[in-house]
């Protein structure tokens, strides 16, 4: 019924969402019941073969076929028949022929990258309905955001995987491959909470968009949020010492903004004096030289005053300014103006270099911080601590970010989610007078999404250690999986 309504009811602007719902309903049934997929193709071939040319129903039937070809393929001799049918109809001179050519391209891409997991998103369906996808080798596009508040629109097709998507992105923005930079593509959370989800190289972009859209609908049933789509951000996830050599100017710029976001949110230790210095550096990178009005009132002009307040809000730690009075903010602005003015003539790239040189003096530079609560029995007396996950291991920090304990990955036996908490077991202390080591179990209470993020991040770092130190032939490999990714260890830690 959904297929017939999609084909026969004319697509008009007010009914686009109606047709989107029909297509999603029909195709979801085929994904849930794979035995219907051959039947779906047979019906669409029959429908497109017996309709009058230049009829809206014929066009919409081909549009539905175009959506199917990127989602799943018929099996056995049905696939051969579909290929022959598309070849017979392929013609660059007709609208129908162009749809057939697009379906041919889509079919080959699906064979190359595999079938999809989720039904088409609203964006994908509307893109097919509003224009013939034949005219674009990459018929869909989405913005990828960066930490400096810029973005790059990147095209993709129904079978594009994250790895292909990032290859296109990196070529456009002059960056190295993720394996060399540690950058990764992350999505926001449909709930609107401060959560990020790292995408795997084999994830399909269309599946990511669709699953996010479905999650949004489930969280807000009955609420029309059709205009909201997933937000993709390209940011540094793994900080490896080997990546510093060969860093491009673009990579350093984005890294400086990312570190400053941690500074601004209180996840990087800086005192008020240093915070003003680095805020001035970032203000210079963002806005160039500070234009100071003449006369004895350096901040008297409305524009510089507004610019200084914006710079404080953007680059100065929130905890240092949010409770300030108007007079205190004015004093802070003047202090920032003095430091900003001393950078006159300094290039943006030089300011970025200085910023990163200062930031890298922190021994835990690059570590990802997770707020956690130690669960008893615990060697830590603090009610709240930071877990800092980095290249060599993880540290437990107090509220002022002083190190309470450090654990190398070589000492980690197992780690991961335990009930609703994060647990890690290490061999940290040797028994007095003996060669054995005592296993120490640490449990930390934290939100479940953060437990998953922390677990996967530790796993990624451990995999990097294993890759850089390949096992000898006689060493057995143990393998474990997490979130669709295979991890290999050599007598190393395992996931719970």
Tab-separated table of C-alpha atoms in Angstrom:
chain	number	residue	atom	x	y	z
A	1	UNK	CA	0.000	0.000	0.000
A	2	UNK	CA	2.801	2.446	0.890
A	3	UNK	CA	4.508	1.765	-2.453
A	4	UNK	CA	1.333	2.388	-4.443
A	5	UNK	CA	0.595	5.634	-2.630
A	6	UNK	CA	4.180	6.819	-3.099
A	7	UNK	CA	4.011	6.097	-6.838
A	8	UNK	CA	0.510	7.336	-7.636
A	9	UNK	CA	0.141	10.481	-5.494
A	10	UNK	CA	1.831	13.419	-7.218
A	11	UNK	CA	4.809	14.794	-5.290
A	12	UNK	CA	4.261	18.466	-4.482
A	13	UNK	CA	6.041	20.695	-1.994
A	14	UNK	CA	3.361	20.387	0.728
A	15	UNK	CA	3.342	16.580	0.401
A	16	UNK	CA	7.090	15.945	0.450
A	17	UNK	CA	7.008	14.759	4.062
A	18	UNK	CA	4.049	12.513	3.224
A	19	UNK	CA	6.047	10.795	0.479
A	20	UNK	CA	9.076	10.612	2.766
A	21	UNK	CA	7.027	8.731	5.341
A	22	UNK	CA	5.629	6.366	2.696
A	23	UNK	CA	9.070	5.538	1.301
A	24	UNK	CA	10.549	4.991	4.756
A	25	UNK	CA	7.666	2.721	5.729
A	26	UNK	CA	7.930	0.558	2.603
A	27	UNK	CA	11.707	0.255	2.709
A	28	UNK	CA	11.803	-0.449	6.442
A	29	UNK	CA	9.559	-3.463	5.846
A	30	UNK	CA	12.059	-4.756	3.271
A	31	UNK	CA	14.971	-4.275	5.677
A	32	UNK	CA	13.097	-6.045	8.463
A	33	UNK	CA	12.000	-8.866	6.130
A	34	UNK	CA	14.810	-9.514	3.595
A	35	UNK	CA	12.711	-12.176	1.902
A	36	UNK	CA	10.601	-9.339	0.442
A	37	UNK	CA	13.520	-7.593	-1.274
A	38	UNK	CA	13.403	-9.652	-4.481
A	39	UNK	CA	9.654	-9.076	-4.636
A	40	UNK	CA	10.111	-5.318	-4.225
A	41	UNK	CA	12.462	-5.159	-7.213
A	42	UNK	CA	10.187	-7.337	-9.349
A	43	UNK	CA	7.226	-5.079	-8.608
A	44	UNK	CA	9.178	-1.894	-9.368
A	45	UNK	CA	10.508	-3.318	-12.637
A	46	UNK	CA	6.970	-4.271	-13.610
A	47	UNK	CA	5.609	-0.837	-12.639
A	48	UNK	CA	8.292	1.073	-14.560
A	49	UNK	CA	7.858	-1.141	-17.618
A	50	UNK	CA	4.144	-0.661	-18.198
A	51	UNK	CA	3.518	3.012	-17.506
A	52	UNK	CA	2.980	5.852	-19.942
A	53	UNK	CA	6.081	7.975	-20.605
A	54	UNK	CA	6.101	11.513	-19.145
A	55	UNK	CA	3.715	10.394	-16.413
A	56	UNK	CA	4.463	11.493	-12.826
A	57	UNK	CA	3.839	7.946	-11.602
A	58	UNK	CA	6.587	6.611	-13.864
A	59	UNK	CA	9.079	9.163	-12.528
A	60	UNK	CA	8.156	8.446	-8.908
A	61	UNK	CA	8.451	4.714	-9.513
A	62	UNK	CA	12.003	5.239	-10.763
A	63	UNK	CA	12.683	7.429	-7.722
A	64	UNK	CA	11.652	4.583	-5.426
A	65	UNK	CA	13.859	2.217	-7.420
A	66	UNK	CA	16.731	4.703	-6.991
A	67	UNK	CA	16.262	4.603	-3.221
A	68	UNK	CA	16.205	0.795	-3.216
A	69	UNK	CA	19.426	0.414	-5.212
A	70	UNK	CA	21.484	2.174	-2.525
A	71	UNK	CA	19.841	0.201	0.272
A	72	UNK	CA	19.793	-3.478	-0.717
A	73	UNK	CA	20.076	-5.612	-3.858
A	74	UNK	CA	18.094	-8.568	-5.204
A	75	UNK	CA	19.678	-11.991	-4.973
A	76	UNK	CA	20.854	-14.571	-7.496
A	77	UNK	CA	19.295	-14.354	-10.971
A	78	UNK	CA	17.133	-11.395	-9.901
A	79	UNK	CA	20.313	-9.298	-9.706
A	80	UNK	CA	21.277	-10.349	-13.239
A	81	UNK	CA	17.789	-9.426	-14.453
A	82	UNK	CA	17.931	-6.006	-12.736
A	83	UNK	CA	21.247	-5.259	-14.422
A	84	UNK	CA	19.860	-6.168	-17.837
A	85	UNK	CA	16.749	-4.064	-17.237
A	86	UNK	CA	18.748	-0.999	-16.203
A	87	UNK	CA	21.076	-1.388	-19.182
A	88	UNK	CA	18.066	-1.586	-21.508
A	89	UNK	CA	16.611	1.661	-20.126
A	90	UNK	CA	19.845	3.640	-19.713
A	91	UNK	CA	19.699	6.731	-21.931
A	92	UNK	CA	21.228	10.154	-21.277
A	93	UNK	CA	18.608	11.803	-23.536
A	94	UNK	CA	15.569	10.958	-21.397
A	95	UNK	CA	14.638	11.590	-17.778
A	96	UNK	CA	13.825	7.920	-17.197
A	97	UNK	CA	17.080	6.883	-18.863
A	98	UNK	CA	19.024	9.121	-16.491
A	99	UNK	CA	17.363	7.477	-13.480
A	100	UNK	CA	18.370	4.093	-14.924
A	101	UNK	CA	21.991	5.233	-15.250
A	102	UNK	CA	21.952	6.487	-11.659
A	103	UNK	CA	20.566	3.124	-10.515
A	104	UNK	CA	23.398	1.384	-12.383
A	105	UNK	CA	25.980	3.493	-10.553
A	106	UNK	CA	24.225	2.951	-7.249
A	107	UNK	CA	24.010	-0.807	-7.787
A	108	UNK	CA	27.758	-1.093	-8.374
A	109	UNK	CA	28.514	1.040	-5.307
A	110	UNK	CA	26.267	-1.165	-3.163
A	111	UNK	CA	28.090	-4.250	-4.433
A	112	UNK	CA	31.393	-2.530	-3.603
A	113	UNK	CA	30.606	-1.295	-0.067
A	114	UNK	CA	27.829	-3.618	1.031
A	115	UNK	CA	24.183	-3.112	1.877
A	116	UNK	CA	22.834	-0.557	4.314
A	117	UNK	CA	21.583	-1.039	7.865
A	118	UNK	CA	18.989	1.733	8.115
A	119	UNK	CA	16.183	3.076	5.949
A	120	UNK	CA	16.798	6.286	3.972
A	121	UNK	CA	16.712	9.527	5.939
A	122	UNK	CA	14.407	12.427	5.171
A	123	UNK	CA	17.328	14.296	3.603
A	124	UNK	CA	18.191	11.395	1.287
A	125	UNK	CA	14.612	10.907	0.100
A	126	UNK	CA	13.941	14.601	-0.489
A	127	UNK	CA	17.188	14.925	-2.448
A	128	UNK	CA	16.013	12.145	-4.789
A	129	UNK	CA	12.510	13.628	-5.099
A	130	UNK	CA	13.572	17.192	-5.882
A	131	UNK	CA	16.196	16.530	-8.556
A	132	UNK	CA	17.351	13.718	-10.789
A	133	UNK	CA	20.405	12.230	-9.022
A	134	UNK	CA	21.992	11.386	-12.386
A	135	UNK	CA	23.311	14.941	-12.664
A	136	UNK	CA	25.528	14.557	-9.586
A	137	UNK	CA	28.080	11.807	-8.995
A	138	UNK	CA	27.633	12.609	-5.293
A	139	UNK	CA	23.916	13.467	-5.025
A	140	UNK	CA	23.890	14.287	-1.307
A	141	UNK	CA	25.912	16.747	0.756
A	142	UNK	CA	26.305	17.737	4.390
A	143	UNK	CA	28.428	20.311	6.254
A	144	UNK	CA	31.346	19.125	8.366
A	145	UNK	CA	32.087	21.523	11.217
A	146	UNK	CA	35.492	22.404	12.651
A	147	UNK	CA	36.520	23.684	16.072
A	148	UNK	CA	37.182	27.193	14.716
A	149	UNK	CA	33.486	27.662	13.836
A	150	UNK	CA	34.016	27.083	10.112
A	151	UNK	CA	32.637	24.255	8.017
A	152	UNK	CA	33.162	22.445	4.724
A	153	UNK	CA	30.307	20.961	2.676
A	154	UNK	CA	31.171	17.438	1.508
A	155	UNK	CA	29.305	15.365	-1.068
A	156	UNK	CA	28.543	11.648	-0.791
A	157	UNK	CA	26.339	8.950	-2.292
A	158	UNK	CA	24.143	6.270	-0.757
A	159	UNK	CA	27.066	3.889	-0.192
A	160	UNK	CA	29.812	6.283	0.925
A	161	UNK	CA	31.623	5.062	4.027
A	162	UNK	CA	33.320	7.333	6.563
A	163	UNK	CA	36.786	6.479	5.243
A	164	UNK	CA	35.856	7.629	1.707
A	165	UNK	CA	34.079	10.682	3.093
A	166	UNK	CA	37.169	11.752	5.057
A	167	UNK	CA	39.446	11.204	2.059
A	168	UNK	CA	37.330	13.734	0.149
A	169	UNK	CA	37.303	16.136	3.104
A	170	UNK	CA	41.058	15.957	3.704
A	171	UNK	CA	41.815	16.653	0.049
A	172	UNK	CA	39.699	19.804	0.195
A	173	UNK	CA	41.124	21.207	3.415
A	174	UNK	CA	44.762	20.148	2.856
A	175	UNK	CA	45.089	17.745	5.770
A	176	UNK	CA	46.763	14.379	6.120
A	177	UNK	CA	44.885	11.096	6.519
A	178	UNK	CA	43.298	10.365	9.931
A	179	UNK	CA	45.890	7.637	10.569
A	180	UNK	CA	48.570	10.347	10.508
A	181	UNK	CA	46.674	13.093	12.340
A	182	UNK	CA	44.526	11.360	14.951
A	183	UNK	CA	41.491	13.309	13.716
A	184	UNK	CA	38.102	11.597	13.632
A	185	UNK	CA	34.550	12.344	12.551
A	186	UNK	CA	32.117	12.644	15.460
A	187	UNK	CA	28.394	13.279	15.695
A	188	UNK	CA	26.379	15.165	18.258
A	189	UNK	CA	23.742	13.385	20.337
A	190	UNK	CA	20.061	13.667	19.311
A	191	UNK	CA	19.168	14.366	22.944
A	192	UNK	CA	21.018	17.686	22.791
A	193	UNK	CA	23.246	16.658	25.718
A	194	UNK	CA	26.980	17.293	25.689
A	195	UNK	CA	27.811	13.900	24.180
A	196	UNK	CA	29.763	12.922	21.079
A	197	UNK	CA	29.835	9.674	19.135
A	198	UNK	CA	32.930	8.717	17.162
A	199	UNK	CA	32.231	7.168	13.757
A	200	UNK	CA	34.060	4.076	12.553
A	201	UNK	CA	35.790	4.068	9.121
A	202	UNK	CA	33.335	1.510	7.705
A	203	UNK	CA	30.160	3.270	8.878
A	204	UNK	CA	28.014	4.504	5.998
A	205	UNK	CA	27.243	8.221	6.099
A	206	UNK	CA	23.611	7.655	5.060
A	207	UNK	CA	23.157	5.108	7.860
A	208	UNK	CA	24.629	7.558	10.374
A	209	UNK	CA	22.196	10.291	9.289
A	210	UNK	CA	19.209	7.939	9.294
A	211	UNK	CA	19.930	6.360	12.692
A	212	UNK	CA	20.408	9.807	14.236
A	213	UNK	CA	17.104	10.936	12.706
A	214	UNK	CA	15.271	7.866	14.036
A	215	UNK	CA	16.751	8.361	17.511
A	216	UNK	CA	15.584	11.989	17.461
A	217	UNK	CA	12.025	10.919	16.610
A	218	UNK	CA	12.015	8.344	19.399
A	219	UNK	CA	13.206	10.930	21.919
A	220	UNK	CA	10.617	13.499	20.815
A	221	UNK	CA	7.558	11.530	19.621
A	222	UNK	CA	4.891	13.668	17.990
A	223	UNK	CA	7.195	16.673	17.769
A	224	UNK	CA	8.019	17.952	14.289
A	225	UNK	CA	11.803	18.274	14.148
A	226	UNK	CA	12.145	17.546	10.439
A	227	UNK	CA	14.604	20.383	9.890
A	228	UNK	CA	17.141	19.039	12.414
A	229	UNK	CA	19.891	16.825	11.058
A	230	UNK	CA	22.980	15.299	12.589
A	231	UNK	CA	25.914	17.635	13.208
A	232	UNK	CA	29.240	16.226	12.018
A	233	UNK	CA	32.443	17.591	13.542
A	234	UNK	CA	36.013	16.811	12.505
A	235	UNK	CA	38.320	16.999	15.505
A	236	UNK	CA	41.420	15.417	16.974
A	237	UNK	CA	40.676	12.250	18.945
A	238	UNK	CA	44.040	10.515	19.350
A	239	UNK	CA	47.084	12.513	20.467
A	240	UNK	CA	50.204	10.585	19.487
A	241	UNK	CA	53.742	11.944	19.713
A	242	UNK	CA	54.542	10.492	16.295
A	243	UNK	CA	51.870	12.736	14.720
A	244	UNK	CA	53.569	16.024	15.635
A	245	UNK	CA	56.212	15.630	12.957
A	246	UNK	CA	54.642	16.608	9.651
A	247	UNK	CA	51.780	18.604	11.182
A	248	UNK	CA	50.270	20.964	8.623
A	249	UNK	CA	49.339	24.556	9.388
A	250	UNK	CA	45.657	23.655	9.110
A	251	UNK	CA	46.031	20.841	11.645
A	252	UNK	CA	47.791	23.143	14.127
A	253	UNK	CA	45.090	25.786	13.741
A	254	UNK	CA	42.247	23.340	14.429
A	255	UNK	CA	44.184	21.803	17.319
A	256	UNK	CA	44.700	25.222	18.933
A	257	UNK	CA	40.954	25.902	18.805
A	258	UNK	CA	40.213	22.452	20.237
A	259	UNK	CA	42.621	22.928	23.139
A	260	UNK	CA	41.147	26.365	23.773
A	261	UNK	CA	37.670	24.828	23.975
A	262	UNK	CA	39.002	22.654	26.818
A	263	UNK	CA	40.550	25.726	28.453
A	264	UNK	CA	37.287	27.638	28.180
A	265	UNK	CA	35.305	24.732	29.681
A	266	UNK	CA	37.713	24.218	32.577
A	267	UNK	CA	39.210	20.955	31.268
A	268	UNK	CA	42.752	22.318	30.950
A	269	UNK	CA	44.720	23.740	33.924
A	270	UNK	CA	45.552	27.435	33.503
A	271	UNK	CA	45.743	30.192	36.103
A	272	UNK	CA	44.119	33.562	35.466
A	273	UNK	CA	47.317	35.188	34.241
A	274	UNK	CA	48.133	32.443	31.724
A	275	UNK	CA	44.472	32.283	30.702
A	276	UNK	CA	44.621	35.950	29.650
A	277	UNK	CA	47.824	35.356	27.684
A	278	UNK	CA	46.399	32.442	25.692
A	279	UNK	CA	43.047	34.215	25.234
A	280	UNK	CA	44.937	37.124	23.653
A	281	UNK	CA	46.697	34.704	21.293
A	282	UNK	CA	43.390	33.184	20.179
A	283	UNK	CA	41.768	36.618	19.829
A	284	UNK	CA	44.638	37.633	17.561
A	285	UNK	CA	44.198	34.452	15.466
A	286	UNK	CA	40.451	35.023	15.178
A	287	UNK	CA	40.264	38.799	14.682
A	288	UNK	CA	43.740	39.998	13.743
A	289	UNK	CA	45.188	43.153	15.319
A	290	UNK	CA	43.057	44.951	17.895
A	291	UNK	CA	41.965	48.304	16.511
A	292	UNK	CA	42.364	50.719	19.387
A	293	UNK	CA	40.749	54.170	19.199
A	294	UNK	CA	42.901	57.223	19.753
A	295	UNK	CA	42.826	59.307	22.909
A	296	UNK	CA	43.135	58.325	26.532
A	297	UNK	CA	40.219	55.875	26.617
A	298	UNK	CA	41.641	52.719	25.034
A	299	UNK	CA	38.414	50.754	25.393
A	300	UNK	CA	36.028	53.670	25.011
A	301	UNK	CA	34.880	52.878	21.500
A	302	UNK	CA	31.843	50.553	21.403
A	303	UNK	CA	33.293	48.224	18.764
A	304	UNK	CA	36.591	47.369	20.539
A	305	UNK	CA	34.722	47.016	23.824
A	306	UNK	CA	32.241	44.585	22.261
A	307	UNK	CA	35.055	42.683	20.548
A	308	UNK	CA	36.930	42.338	23.830
A	309	UNK	CA	33.840	41.036	25.628
A	310	UNK	CA	33.242	38.538	22.822
A	311	UNK	CA	36.867	37.391	23.027
A	312	UNK	CA	36.581	36.914	26.798
A	313	UNK	CA	33.412	34.881	26.380
A	314	UNK	CA	34.925	32.777	23.596
A	315	UNK	CA	38.501	32.219	24.762
A	316	UNK	CA	38.731	32.928	28.525
A	317	UNK	CA	37.750	30.178	31.027
A	318	UNK	CA	34.070	30.465	31.824
A	319	UNK	CA	34.695	29.911	35.539
A	320	UNK	CA	36.902	33.028	35.651
A	321	UNK	CA	34.418	35.503	34.172
A	322	UNK	CA	30.838	34.265	34.547
A	323	UNK	CA	30.378	35.693	38.063
A	324	UNK	CA	32.220	38.966	37.419
A	325	UNK	CA	30.518	42.319	37.915
A	326	UNK	CA	30.366	44.866	35.086
A	327	UNK	CA	33.325	46.710	36.610
A	328	UNK	CA	35.388	43.528	36.890
A	329	UNK	CA	34.563	42.616	33.283
A	330	UNK	CA	35.735	46.048	32.207
A	331	UNK	CA	39.035	45.527	34.043
A	332	UNK	CA	39.424	42.079	32.479
A	333	UNK	CA	38.740	43.548	29.045
A	334	UNK	CA	41.445	46.157	29.563
A	335	UNK	CA	43.947	43.494	30.653
A	336	UNK	CA	43.094	41.433	27.573
A	337	UNK	CA	43.420	44.513	25.369
A	338	UNK	CA	46.940	45.193	26.681
A	339	UNK	CA	48.076	41.644	25.930
A	340	UNK	CA	46.300	41.565	22.579
A	341	UNK	CA	47.941	44.832	21.548
A	342	UNK	CA	51.423	43.455	22.236
A	343	UNK	CA	50.806	40.867	19.499
A	344	UNK	CA	50.459	43.510	16.789
A	345	UNK	CA	52.350	42.419	13.698
A	346	UNK	CA	52.542	38.783	14.800
A	347	UNK	CA	51.074	36.410	12.192
A	348	UNK	CA	48.191	34.068	12.988
A	349	UNK	CA	50.339	30.986	12.322
A	350	UNK	CA	52.998	32.297	14.723
A	351	UNK	CA	50.355	32.849	17.419
A	352	UNK	CA	49.115	29.278	16.915
A	353	UNK	CA	52.681	27.977	17.232
A	354	UNK	CA	53.197	29.924	20.480
A	355	UNK	CA	49.841	28.733	21.826
A	356	UNK	CA	50.599	25.054	21.198
A	357	UNK	CA	54.139	25.402	22.575
A	358	UNK	CA	52.678	26.735	25.830
A	359	UNK	CA	49.911	24.109	25.928
A	360	UNK	CA	52.294	21.209	25.332
A	361	UNK	CA	54.219	22.105	28.494
A	362	UNK	CA	51.432	20.453	30.491
A	363	UNK	CA	52.588	16.827	30.955
A	364	UNK	CA	49.072	15.564	30.191
A	365	UNK	CA	48.624	17.610	27.018
A	366	UNK	CA	46.280	15.776	24.665
A	367	UNK	CA	44.685	13.648	27.369
A	368	UNK	CA	40.900	13.466	27.284
A	369	UNK	CA	39.372	14.301	30.671
A	370	UNK	CA	36.310	12.528	32.070
A	371	UNK	CA	34.610	13.650	35.260
A	372	UNK	CA	34.035	10.658	37.555
A	373	UNK	CA	33.168	9.722	41.118
A	374	UNK	CA	35.295	7.013	42.815
A	375	UNK	CA	33.158	4.131	44.098
A	376	UNK	CA	34.165	2.565	47.436
A	377	UNK	CA	36.353	0.840	48.302
A	378	UNK	CA	38.707	3.290	46.633
A	379	UNK	CA	42.237	4.551	47.304
A	380	UNK	CA	41.020	8.048	46.429
A	381	UNK	CA	39.373	10.143	49.122
A	382	UNK	CA	38.034	12.811	46.779
A	383	UNK	CA	34.304	12.772	46.024
A	384	UNK	CA	34.968	13.836	42.420
A	385	UNK	CA	38.027	13.216	40.244
A	386	UNK	CA	39.159	13.520	36.646
A	387	UNK	CA	40.186	10.494	34.584
A	388	UNK	CA	42.760	11.650	32.032
A	389	UNK	CA	43.161	9.182	29.136
A	390	UNK	CA	46.252	9.607	26.963
A	391	UNK	CA	48.731	7.810	24.729
A	392	UNK	CA	50.669	5.909	27.430
A	393	UNK	CA	47.966	5.274	30.000
A	394	UNK	CA	45.491	7.038	32.239
A	395	UNK	CA	45.816	9.234	35.298
A	396	UNK	CA	43.493	10.047	38.166
A	397	UNK	CA	43.480	13.782	38.923
A	398	UNK	CA	41.945	15.796	41.739
A	399	UNK	CA	39.641	18.755	41.142
A	400	UNK	CA	42.620	21.085	40.652
A	401	UNK	CA	44.053	18.632	38.067
A	402	UNK	CA	46.945	17.490	40.234
A	403	UNK	CA	47.906	13.875	39.571
A	404	UNK	CA	46.812	11.434	42.277
A	405	UNK	CA	47.884	8.247	40.482
A	406	UNK	CA	49.144	7.145	37.074
A	407	UNK	CA	48.608	3.810	35.345
A	408	UNK	CA	50.382	2.658	32.191
A	409	UNK	CA	48.420	0.522	29.741
A	410	UNK	CA	51.004	-2.244	30.258
A	411	UNK	CA	49.701	-2.576	33.828
A	412	UNK	CA	46.033	-2.761	32.789
A	413	UNK	CA	44.503	-6.253	32.919
A	414	UNK	CA	40.921	-5.469	31.968
A	415	UNK	CA	38.638	-2.454	31.647
A	416	UNK	CA	35.181	-1.382	30.524
A	417	UNK	CA	31.609	-1.004	31.715
A	418	UNK	CA	30.627	-2.813	34.902
A	419	UNK	CA	26.917	-2.465	35.639
A	420	UNK	CA	26.471	1.302	35.238
A	421	UNK	CA	30.055	2.195	36.187
A	422	UNK	CA	33.512	2.145	34.609
A	423	UNK	CA	35.900	-0.443	36.023
A	424	UNK	CA	39.599	-0.994	35.400
A	425	UNK	CA	41.810	-3.679	36.936
A	426	UNK	CA	45.557	-3.008	37.102
A	427	UNK	CA	48.678	-4.638	38.526
A	428	UNK	CA	50.168	-1.638	40.253
A	429	UNK	CA	51.924	-2.532	43.488
A	430	UNK	CA	54.321	-5.391	44.193
A	431	UNK	CA	53.934	-7.449	47.376
A	432	UNK	CA	56.575	-6.614	50.008
A	433	UNK	CA	59.565	-8.901	49.623
A	434	UNK	CA	58.037	-10.802	46.702
A	435	UNK	CA	58.059	-10.708	42.937
A	436	UNK	CA	54.292	-10.864	42.511
A	437	UNK	CA	52.110	-7.859	41.818
A	438	UNK	CA	48.824	-7.089	43.482
A	439	UNK	CA	45.791	-6.590	41.264
A	440	UNK	CA	43.974	-3.361	42.027
A	441	UNK	CA	40.350	-2.838	41.022
A	442	UNK	CA	39.175	0.736	40.497
A	443	UNK	CA	35.520	1.584	39.942
A	444	UNK	CA	34.232	5.016	38.933
A	445	UNK	CA	30.638	6.177	38.658
A	446	UNK	CA	29.914	8.191	35.521
A	447	UNK	CA	27.149	8.536	32.877
A	448	UNK	CA	26.783	5.407	30.722
A	449	UNK	CA	27.504	7.206	27.411
A	450	UNK	CA	30.752	8.504	28.926
A	451	UNK	CA	31.649	4.969	30.058
A	452	UNK	CA	31.382	3.811	26.448
A	453	UNK	CA	33.352	6.798	25.138
A	454	UNK	CA	36.124	6.274	27.695
A	455	UNK	CA	36.284	2.519	27.004
A	456	UNK	CA	36.562	2.962	23.241
A	457	UNK	CA	39.168	5.711	23.599
A	458	UNK	CA	41.361	3.536	25.826
A	459	UNK	CA	40.944	0.662	23.366
A	460	UNK	CA	42.034	2.885	20.476
A	461	UNK	CA	45.176	3.984	22.311
A	462	UNK	CA	46.031	0.398	23.292
A	463	UNK	CA	45.593	-0.688	19.672
A	464	UNK	CA	48.013	2.043	18.625
A	465	UNK	CA	50.559	0.702	21.124
A	466	UNK	CA	50.117	-2.801	19.698
A	467	UNK	CA	50.433	-1.557	16.121
A	468	UNK	CA	53.674	0.266	16.883
A	469	UNK	CA	55.108	-2.819	18.624
A	470	UNK	CA	54.115	-5.801	16.465
A	471	UNK	CA	54.203	-9.138	18.311
A	472	UNK	CA	56.878	-11.708	17.652
A	473	UNK	CA	55.712	-14.750	15.639
A	474	UNK	CA	55.620	-17.023	18.710
A	475	UNK	CA	53.356	-14.675	20.699
A	476	UNK	CA	49.663	-15.664	20.582
A	477	UNK	CA	47.188	-12.985	19.583
A	478	UNK	CA	44.031	-12.524	21.599
A	479	UNK	CA	41.214	-10.545	20.043
A	480	UNK	CA	38.264	-8.676	21.385
A	481	UNK	CA	35.588	-6.537	19.850
A	482	UNK	CA	34.014	-3.252	20.791
A	483	UNK	CA	31.387	-1.202	18.956
A	484	UNK	CA	31.956	-2.903	15.610
A	485	UNK	CA	35.755	-2.632	15.750
A	486	UNK	CA	38.230	-5.458	16.228
A	487	UNK	CA	41.019	-4.992	18.748
A	488	UNK	CA	44.102	-7.214	19.008
A	489	UNK	CA	46.250	-7.569	22.118
A	490	UNK	CA	49.378	-9.487	23.081
A	491	UNK	CA	48.860	-10.574	26.667
A	492	UNK	CA	47.357	-7.123	27.130
A	493	UNK	CA	44.133	-5.773	28.589
A	494	UNK	CA	40.745	-7.083	27.611
A	495	UNK	CA	37.308	-5.556	27.478
A	496	UNK	CA	34.877	-6.575	30.178
